[in-house]
């Protein structure tokens, strides 16, 4: 975790604190962005795999919608975005064997994937009062304690869990002081199954 207490001032008439909580478990909606490079000649295969994935993921609890875009500068670059009711349903799905099976058809036609995940803080457009009641968009930025939380999540090879558990049991926290304004507050390790 890092901390900061600086404020940013700019063309806005008010000062906006950089101390925004980074918790993904506050119930706000989640936007997932996946940048992919499609192999030359594999565009049709990619589109078919995407259509199959869309029909499957539509039934996953917590999934709201998804979109597919293609770069106007480079036709091999594609953008897949999806919206989720909140982070926990997405994290449950993306860490499941079901997810591994669903995305397998994409593996043979894409390379260079990059996944980005954002909680939705603000949204523009006309929203009815009934929609706003169900959409849970934040009315104000989350002001935290100046702490930014990071998590690393990885899978281990099946059967290696006992060895990894032993390695993690001897884990020592890194140096707490990063620089004059940043320090590590704490670290935690969790292991569940092969994650």
Coordinates of N, CA and C in Angstrom, one line a residue:
X1 N 0.8 -1.2 0.0 CA 0.0 0.0 0.0 C 0.9 1.2 0.0
X2 N 0.4 2.3 -0.7 CA 1.2 3.5 -0.6 C 0.2 4.6 -0.1
X3 N 0.9 5.6 0.4 CA 0.1 6.7 1.0 C 0.5 8.0 0.4
X4 N -0.4 8.9 0.3 CA -0.1 10.3 -0.1 C -1.2 11.2 0.4
X5 N -0.8 12.5 0.7 CA -1.7 13.4 1.2 C -1.7 14.7 0.3
X6 N -1.1 14.6 -0.9 CA -1.1 15.8 -1.7 C -2.5 16.1 -2.3
X7 N -2.7 17.3 -2.7 CA -3.9 17.7 -3.4 C -3.5 18.2 -4.7
X8 N -4.4 18.0 -5.7 CA -4.1 18.4 -7.1 C -5.0 19.7 -7.3
X9 N -4.3 20.7 -7.9 CA -5.1 21.8 -8.3 C -4.9 22.0 -9.8
X10 N -5.9 22.5 -10.5 CA -5.8 22.6 -11.9 C -6.8 23.6 -12.4
X11 N -7.3 23.4 -13.6 CA -8.3 24.4 -14.2 C -9.6 24.3 -13.4
X12 N -9.8 23.3 -12.6 CA -11.1 23.3 -11.8 C -11.0 24.4 -10.7
X13 N -12.1 24.9 -10.3 CA -12.1 25.9 -9.3 C -12.0 25.4 -7.9
X14 N -12.1 24.1 -7.8 CA -12.0 23.5 -6.4 C -10.8 22.6 -6.4
X15 N -10.3 22.3 -5.3 CA -9.2 21.4 -5.1 C -9.7 20.0 -4.9
X16 N -9.1 19.0 -5.6 CA -9.6 17.6 -5.5 C -8.5 16.8 -4.8
X17 N -8.9 16.1 -3.8 CA -7.9 15.3 -3.0 C -7.5 14.1 -3.8
X18 N -6.2 13.7 -3.8 CA -5.8 12.5 -4.4 C -6.0 11.3 -3.4
X19 N -6.6 11.6 -2.3 CA -6.8 10.5 -1.2 C -8.1 9.8 -1.5
X20 N -8.2 9.0 -2.5 CA -9.4 8.3 -2.9 C -9.2 6.8 -2.6
X21 N -10.1 6.3 -1.9 CA -10.1 4.9 -1.6 C -10.1 4.0 -2.8
X22 N -9.3 2.9 -2.8 CA -9.3 2.0 -4.0 C -10.0 0.7 -3.7
X23 N -10.8 0.6 -2.7 CA -11.5 -0.7 -2.5 C -12.4 -1.0 -3.6
X24 N -12.4 -2.3 -4.0 CA -13.3 -2.7 -5.1 C -14.6 -3.4 -4.5
X25 N -14.7 -3.4 -3.2 CA -15.8 -4.1 -2.6 C -16.8 -3.2 -2.0
X26 N -17.0 -2.0 -2.6 CA -17.9 -1.0 -2.1 C -19.3 -1.0 -2.8
X27 N -19.4 -2.0 -3.7 CA -20.7 -2.1 -4.4 C -20.8 -1.3 -5.7
X28 N -19.8 -0.5 -6.1 CA -19.9 0.3 -7.3 C -19.7 -0.7 -8.5
X29 N -20.3 -0.3 -9.7 CA -20.2 -1.1 -10.9 C -18.7 -1.2 -11.3
X30 N -18.4 -2.2 -12.1 CA -17.1 -2.5 -12.6 C -17.1 -2.5 -14.1
X31 N -16.1 -1.8 -14.7 CA -15.9 -1.8 -16.1 C -14.6 -2.6 -16.4
X32 N -14.6 -3.6 -17.2 CA -13.4 -4.4 -17.5 C -13.1 -4.1 -19.0
X33 N -11.9 -3.8 -19.2 CA -11.4 -3.5 -20.6 C -10.3 -4.5 -21.0
X34 N -10.5 -5.2 -22.1 CA -9.5 -6.2 -22.5 C -9.0 -5.7 -23.9
X35 N -7.7 -5.4 -24.0 CA -7.1 -5.0 -25.3 C -6.5 -6.3 -25.8
X36 N -6.8 -6.6 -27.1 CA -6.3 -7.8 -27.7 C -5.7 -7.5 -29.1
X37 N -4.7 -8.3 -29.5 CA -4.2 -8.3 -30.8 C -4.6 -9.6 -31.5
X38 N -5.3 -9.4 -32.7 CA -5.7 -10.6 -33.4 C -4.7 -11.0 -34.4
X39 N -4.4 -12.3 -34.5 CA -3.4 -12.7 -35.5 C -3.9 -12.4 -36.9
X40 N -3.0 -12.1 -37.9 CA -3.4 -11.8 -39.3 C -4.1 -13.1 -39.8
X41 N -5.2 -12.8 -40.5 CA -6.0 -13.9 -41.1 C -6.9 -14.6 -40.1
X42 N -7.0 -14.2 -38.8 CA -7.8 -14.9 -37.8 C -9.0 -14.1 -37.4
X43 N -9.3 -13.0 -38.1 CA -10.4 -12.1 -37.7 C -11.7 -12.8 -37.6
X44 N -12.1 -13.6 -38.7 CA -13.4 -14.3 -38.6 C -13.4 -15.3 -37.5
X45 N -12.4 -16.0 -37.2 CA -12.3 -17.0 -36.1 C -12.5 -16.2 -34.8
X46 N -11.8 -15.1 -34.7 CA -12.0 -14.2 -33.5 C -13.4 -13.8 -33.3
X47 N -14.1 -13.3 -34.3 CA -15.4 -12.8 -34.2 C -16.4 -14.0 -33.8
X48 N -16.2 -15.2 -34.4 CA -17.0 -16.3 -34.0 C -16.8 -16.7 -32.5
X49 N -15.5 -16.7 -32.1 CA -15.2 -17.0 -30.7 C -15.8 -16.0 -29.8
X50 N -15.7 -14.7 -30.2 CA -16.3 -13.6 -29.3 C -17.8 -13.8 -29.2
X51 N -18.5 -14.1 -30.3 CA -20.0 -14.3 -30.3 C -20.3 -15.5 -29.3
X52 N -19.6 -16.6 -29.4 CA -19.8 -17.7 -28.5 C -19.6 -17.3 -27.1
X53 N -18.5 -16.6 -26.8 CA -18.2 -16.1 -25.5 C -19.3 -15.2 -24.9
X54 N -19.8 -14.3 -25.8 CA -20.9 -13.3 -25.4 C -22.1 -14.1 -24.9
X55 N -22.5 -15.1 -25.7 CA -23.7 -15.8 -25.4 C -23.6 -16.6 -24.1
X56 N -22.4 -17.0 -23.8 CA -22.1 -17.8 -22.5 C -22.0 -16.8 -21.3
X57 N -21.3 -15.7 -21.5 CA -21.1 -14.8 -20.4 C -22.3 -14.1 -20.0
X58 N -23.3 -13.9 -20.9 CA -24.5 -13.3 -20.6 C -25.3 -13.9 -19.5
X59 N -25.1 -15.2 -19.3 CA -25.8 -15.9 -18.2 C -25.0 -15.9 -16.9
X60 N -23.8 -15.3 -16.8 CA -23.0 -15.3 -15.6 C -23.6 -14.3 -14.7
X61 N -23.9 -14.6 -13.4 CA -24.5 -13.7 -12.4 C -23.6 -12.5 -12.3
X62 N -24.2 -11.3 -12.3 CA -23.5 -10.0 -12.1 C -23.1 -9.4 -13.4
X63 N -23.1 -10.1 -14.6 CA -22.7 -9.5 -15.8 C -23.9 -8.6 -16.3
X64 N -23.5 -7.4 -16.8 CA -24.5 -6.4 -17.2 C -24.5 -6.3 -18.8
X65 N -23.3 -6.1 -19.3 CA -23.3 -5.9 -20.8 C -21.8 -6.0 -21.3
X66 N -21.7 -6.1 -22.6 CA -20.3 -6.1 -23.2 C -20.4 -5.4 -24.5
X67 N -19.2 -5.0 -25.0 CA -19.1 -4.3 -26.3 C -17.8 -4.8 -26.9
X68 N -17.7 -4.7 -28.3 CA -16.5 -5.1 -29.0 C -16.2 -3.9 -29.9
X69 N -15.0 -3.5 -30.0 CA -14.6 -2.4 -30.8 C -13.3 -2.8 -31.6
X70 N -13.1 -2.2 -32.8 CA -11.9 -2.5 -33.5 C -11.2 -1.1 -33.8
X71 N -9.9 -1.1 -33.7 CA -9.1 0.1 -33.9 C -9.3 0.6 -35.3
X72 N -9.5 2.0 -35.4 CA -9.6 2.6 -36.7 C -8.2 2.8 -37.3
X73 N -7.1 2.7 -36.5 CA -5.8 2.8 -37.1 C -5.1 1.5 -37.4
X74 N -5.4 0.5 -36.6 CA -4.8 -0.8 -36.8 C -5.9 -1.9 -36.7
X75 N -6.3 -2.5 -37.8 CA -7.4 -3.5 -37.7 C -7.1 -4.7 -36.9
X76 N -5.9 -5.0 -36.6 CA -5.6 -6.2 -35.8 C -5.8 -5.9 -34.3
X77 N -6.0 -4.7 -33.9 CA -6.2 -4.3 -32.5 C -7.7 -4.2 -32.2
X78 N -8.1 -4.9 -31.2 CA -9.5 -5.0 -30.8 C -9.7 -4.6 -29.3
X79 N -10.8 -4.2 -28.9 CA -11.1 -3.8 -27.5 C -12.4 -4.5 -27.1
X80 N -12.4 -5.2 -26.1 CA -13.6 -5.9 -25.5 C -13.8 -5.2 -24.2
X81 N -15.0 -4.6 -24.0 CA -15.3 -4.1 -22.7 C -16.6 -4.8 -22.1
X82 N -16.6 -4.9 -20.8 CA -17.8 -5.5 -20.2 C -18.1 -4.7 -18.9
X83 N -19.3 -4.7 -18.6 CA -19.8 -4.0 -17.3 C -20.4 -5.1 -16.4
X84 N -20.0 -4.9 -15.1 CA -20.5 -5.9 -14.1 C -21.2 -5.1 -13.0
X85 N -22.1 -5.7 -12.3 CA -22.8 -5.1 -11.2 C -21.9 -4.6 -10.1
X86 N -20.8 -5.4 -9.9 CA -19.8 -5.0 -8.9 C -18.6 -5.9 -9.1
X87 N -17.5 -5.7 -8.4 CA -16.3 -6.5 -8.6 C -16.4 -7.9 -8.2
X88 N -17.1 -8.2 -7.0 CA -17.1 -9.6 -6.6 C -17.6 -10.6 -7.6
X89 N -18.7 -10.4 -8.3 CA -19.2 -11.4 -9.3 C -18.2 -11.6 -10.4
X90 N -17.6 -10.5 -10.8 CA -16.6 -10.6 -11.9 C -15.4 -11.4 -11.4
X91 N -14.9 -11.1 -10.2 CA -13.7 -11.8 -9.7 C -14.0 -13.3 -9.5
X92 N -15.2 -13.6 -9.0 CA -15.6 -15.0 -8.9 C -15.6 -15.7 -10.2
X93 N -16.1 -15.0 -11.3 CA -16.1 -15.6 -12.6 C -14.7 -15.8 -13.2
X94 N -14.0 -14.7 -13.2 CA -12.7 -14.7 -13.8 C -11.7 -15.6 -13.2
X95 N -11.9 -16.0 -11.9 CA -11.0 -16.9 -11.2 C -11.6 -18.3 -11.2
X96 N -12.6 -18.6 -12.1 CA -13.2 -19.9 -12.1 C -12.8 -20.8 -13.3
X97 N -13.0 -22.0 -13.1 CA -12.7 -23.0 -14.2 C -13.6 -22.7 -15.4
X98 N -14.8 -22.2 -15.1 CA -15.8 -21.9 -16.1 C -15.2 -20.8 -17.1
X99 N -14.6 -19.8 -16.5 CA -14.0 -18.7 -17.3 C -12.9 -19.3 -18.2
X100 N -12.0 -20.2 -17.6 CA -11.0 -20.8 -18.4 C -11.5 -21.5 -19.7
X101 N -12.6 -22.2 -19.5 CA -13.2 -23.0 -20.6 C -13.9 -22.0 -21.6
X102 N -14.5 -20.9 -21.1 CA -15.2 -20.0 -22.0 C -14.2 -19.3 -22.9
X103 N -13.1 -18.9 -22.4 CA -12.1 -18.1 -23.2 C -11.2 -18.9 -24.0
X104 N -11.2 -20.2 -23.8 CA -10.2 -21.1 -24.5 C -10.3 -20.9 -26.1
X105 N -11.5 -20.8 -26.7 CA -11.5 -20.6 -28.2 C -10.8 -19.3 -28.6
X106 N -10.7 -18.3 -27.8 CA -10.0 -17.1 -28.2 C -8.5 -17.2 -28.2
X107 N -7.9 -18.2 -27.5 CA -6.5 -18.4 -27.4 C -5.8 -18.6 -28.7
X108 N -6.4 -19.3 -29.7 CA -5.7 -19.6 -30.9 C -5.8 -18.4 -31.9
X109 N -6.5 -17.4 -31.6 CA -6.6 -16.3 -32.6 C -6.1 -14.9 -32.1
X110 N -5.8 -14.8 -30.8 CA -5.3 -13.6 -30.2 C -4.0 -13.8 -29.5
X111 N -3.3 -12.6 -29.4 CA -2.0 -12.6 -28.6 C -1.9 -11.2 -28.1
X112 N -1.0 -11.0 -27.1 CA -0.8 -9.7 -26.6 C -2.0 -9.1 -25.8
X113 N -2.7 -9.9 -25.1 CA -3.9 -9.4 -24.4 C -3.4 -8.6 -23.1
X114 N -4.2 -7.6 -22.8 CA -4.0 -6.8 -21.6 C -5.4 -6.5 -21.0
X115 N -5.5 -6.8 -19.7 CA -6.8 -6.6 -19.0 C -6.7 -5.4 -18.1
X116 N -7.7 -4.5 -18.1 CA -7.7 -3.4 -17.2 C -9.1 -3.4 -16.5
X117 N -9.2 -3.1 -15.2 CA -10.4 -3.1 -14.5 C -10.6 -1.8 -13.7
X118 N -11.8 -1.2 -13.9 CA -12.1 0.1 -13.3 C -13.4 0.1 -12.6
X119 N -13.5 0.6 -11.4 CA -14.9 0.8 -10.8 C -15.4 2.1 -11.3
X120 N -16.7 2.1 -11.6 CA -17.4 3.3 -12.2 C -17.7 4.3 -11.1
X121 N -17.1 5.5 -11.2 CA -17.3 6.6 -10.2 C -18.3 7.6 -10.7
X122 N -18.2 8.0 -12.0 CA -19.2 8.9 -12.6 C -19.6 8.4 -13.9
X123 N -20.8 8.9 -14.4 CA -21.3 8.5 -15.7 C -22.1 9.7 -16.2
X124 N -22.0 9.9 -17.5 CA -22.8 11.0 -18.1 C -23.9 10.4 -18.9
X125 N -24.9 11.3 -19.3 CA -26.0 10.8 -20.0 C -27.3 10.9 -19.2
X126 N -28.4 10.7 -19.9 CA -29.7 10.8 -19.2 C -30.0 9.5 -18.5
X127 N -30.3 9.6 -17.2 CA -30.6 8.4 -16.4 C -31.9 8.6 -15.7
X128 N -32.9 7.7 -15.9 CA -34.2 7.9 -15.2 C -34.0 7.6 -13.7
X129 N -34.9 8.1 -12.9 CA -34.8 7.8 -11.5 C -34.8 6.3 -11.1
X130 N -35.6 5.5 -11.9 CA -35.6 4.1 -11.7 C -34.3 3.5 -12.0
X131 N -33.6 3.9 -13.1 CA -32.3 3.4 -13.4 C -31.3 3.8 -12.4
X132 N -31.3 5.0 -11.9 CA -30.3 5.5 -10.9 C -30.4 4.7 -9.6
X133 N -31.6 4.3 -9.3 CA -31.8 3.5 -8.0 C -31.1 2.1 -8.1
X134 N -31.1 1.6 -9.3 CA -30.5 0.2 -9.5 C -29.0 0.3 -9.9
X135 N -28.5 1.4 -10.4 CA -27.2 1.4 -11.0 C -26.1 1.7 -10.0
X136 N -26.4 2.2 -8.8 CA -25.4 2.4 -7.7 C -24.2 3.2 -8.1
X137 N -24.4 4.2 -9.0 CA -23.3 5.1 -9.3 C -23.0 6.0 -8.1
X138 N -21.7 6.2 -7.8 CA -21.4 7.0 -6.6 C -21.8 8.4 -6.8
X139 N -22.3 9.0 -5.7 CA -22.7 10.4 -5.8 C -21.5 11.4 -5.5
X140 N -20.5 10.8 -4.9 CA -19.3 11.6 -4.6 C -18.1 10.7 -4.6
X141 N -16.9 11.3 -4.9 CA -15.7 10.4 -4.8 C -15.6 9.8 -3.5
X142 N -15.0 8.6 -3.4 CA -14.7 8.0 -2.1 C -13.4 8.6 -1.6
X143 N -13.5 9.2 -0.4 CA -12.4 9.8 0.2 C -11.9 8.8 1.2
X144 N -10.7 8.3 1.1 CA -10.1 7.3 2.0 C -9.1 7.9 2.9
X145 N -8.3 7.1 3.4 CA -7.3 7.5 4.4 C -6.0 7.9 3.7
X146 N -6.0 8.1 2.4 CA -4.8 8.3 1.7 C -4.0 7.1 1.3
X147 N -4.7 5.9 1.5 CA -4.0 4.6 1.2 C -4.5 4.1 -0.2
X148 N -3.6 3.6 -0.9 CA -3.9 3.0 -2.2 C -3.6 1.5 -2.0
X149 N -4.5 0.7 -2.3 CA -4.3 -0.8 -2.1 C -4.1 -1.5 -3.4
X150 N -3.2 -2.4 -3.4 CA -2.8 -3.2 -4.6 C -2.9 -4.7 -4.3
X151 N -3.3 -5.5 -5.3 CA -3.3 -6.9 -5.1 C -2.7 -7.6 -6.3
X152 N -2.0 -8.7 -6.0 CA -1.4 -9.5 -7.0 C -2.1 -10.9 -6.9
X153 N -2.7 -11.4 -8.0 CA -3.4 -12.6 -8.0 C -2.8 -13.5 -9.0
X154 N -2.4 -14.7 -8.6 CA -1.8 -15.6 -9.6 C -2.2 -17.1 -9.3
X155 N -2.2 -17.9 -10.4 CA -2.4 -19.3 -10.3 C -1.1 -20.0 -10.1
X156 N -1.1 -21.2 -9.4 CA 0.0 -22.0 -9.4 C -0.3 -23.3 -10.1
X157 N 0.8 -24.0 -10.5 CA 0.6 -25.3 -11.2 C -0.1 -26.3 -10.3
X158 N -1.1 -27.0 -10.9 CA -1.8 -28.0 -10.1 C -0.8 -29.0 -9.5
X159 N -1.0 -29.3 -8.3 CA -0.1 -30.2 -7.5 C 1.0 -29.6 -6.8
X160 N 1.3 -28.3 -7.1 CA 2.4 -27.6 -6.5 C 1.9 -26.7 -5.3
X161 N 0.7 -26.8 -4.9 CA 0.1 -26.0 -3.9 C 0.9 -26.2 -2.5
X162 N 1.3 -27.4 -2.1 CA 2.0 -27.5 -0.8 C 3.4 -26.8 -0.9
X163 N 4.1 -26.9 -2.0 CA 5.4 -26.2 -2.2 C 5.2 -24.7 -2.1
X164 N 4.2 -24.2 -2.8 CA 3.9 -22.8 -2.8 C 3.5 -22.3 -1.4
X165 N 2.7 -23.1 -0.7 CA 2.3 -22.7 0.6 C 3.5 -22.6 1.5
X166 N 4.5 -23.5 1.4 CA 5.7 -23.4 2.2 C 6.5 -22.2 1.9
X167 N 6.6 -21.9 0.6 CA 7.4 -20.7 0.2 C 6.7 -19.4 0.8
X168 N 5.4 -19.4 0.7 CA 4.6 -18.2 1.2 C 4.7 -18.1 2.7
X169 N 4.8 -19.3 3.4 CA 4.9 -19.3 4.8 C 6.1 -18.5 5.3
X170 N 7.2 -18.6 4.5 CA 8.4 -17.9 4.9 C 8.6 -16.5 4.3
X171 N 7.5 -15.9 3.8 CA 7.5 -14.6 3.2 C 7.8 -13.5 4.2
X172 N 8.7 -12.7 3.8 CA 9.1 -11.5 4.6 C 8.6 -10.2 3.9
X173 N 8.0 -9.3 4.6 CA 7.6 -8.1 4.0 C 8.7 -7.3 3.5
X174 N 8.5 -6.6 2.3 CA 9.6 -5.7 1.8 C 9.8 -4.5 2.7
X175 N 10.9 -3.8 2.3 CA 11.2 -2.5 3.1 C 10.0 -1.6 3.1
X176 N 9.6 -1.1 4.3 CA 8.4 -0.3 4.4 C 8.5 1.1 3.8
X177 N 9.7 1.7 3.9 CA 9.8 3.1 3.3 C 10.3 3.1 1.9
X178 N 9.4 3.7 1.0 CA 9.7 3.7 -0.4 C 10.5 5.0 -0.7
X179 N 10.0 6.1 -0.3 CA 10.6 7.4 -0.5 C 10.1 8.3 0.6
X180 N 10.4 9.7 0.5 CA 9.9 10.6 1.5 C 8.4 10.7 1.7
X181 N 7.7 10.4 0.6 CA 6.2 10.6 0.7 C 5.4 9.3 0.6
X182 N 6.1 8.2 0.4 CA 5.5 6.9 0.2 C 6.0 5.8 1.1
X183 N 5.1 5.1 1.7 CA 5.6 3.9 2.5 C 4.6 2.8 2.4
X184 N 5.1 1.6 2.6 CA 4.3 0.4 2.6 C 3.7 0.3 4.0
X185 N 2.4 0.2 4.1 CA 1.7 0.1 5.4 C 1.7 -1.3 5.9
X186 N 1.3 -2.3 5.1 CA 1.2 -3.7 5.5 C 1.1 -4.5 4.2
X187 N 1.4 -5.8 4.4 CA 1.1 -6.8 3.3 C 0.4 -8.0 3.9
X188 N -0.4 -8.6 3.1 CA -1.1 -9.8 3.5 C -1.0 -10.9 2.4
X189 N -0.9 -12.1 2.8 CA -0.9 -13.2 1.8 C -2.1 -14.1 2.1
X190 N -2.7 -14.5 1.0 CA -3.8 -15.5 1.1 C -3.6 -16.5 0.1
X191 N -4.0 -17.8 0.4 CA -4.0 -18.8 -0.6 C -5.3 -19.6 -0.5
X192 N -5.9 -19.8 -1.6 CA -7.2 -20.5 -1.7 C -7.1 -21.4 -2.9
X193 N -7.1 -22.7 -2.7 CA -7.0 -23.6 -3.9 C -5.7 -23.4 -4.6
X194 N -5.7 -23.2 -5.9 CA -4.5 -23.0 -6.6 C -4.2 -21.5 -6.9
X195 N -4.9 -20.6 -6.1 CA -4.6 -19.2 -6.2 C -4.1 -18.6 -4.9

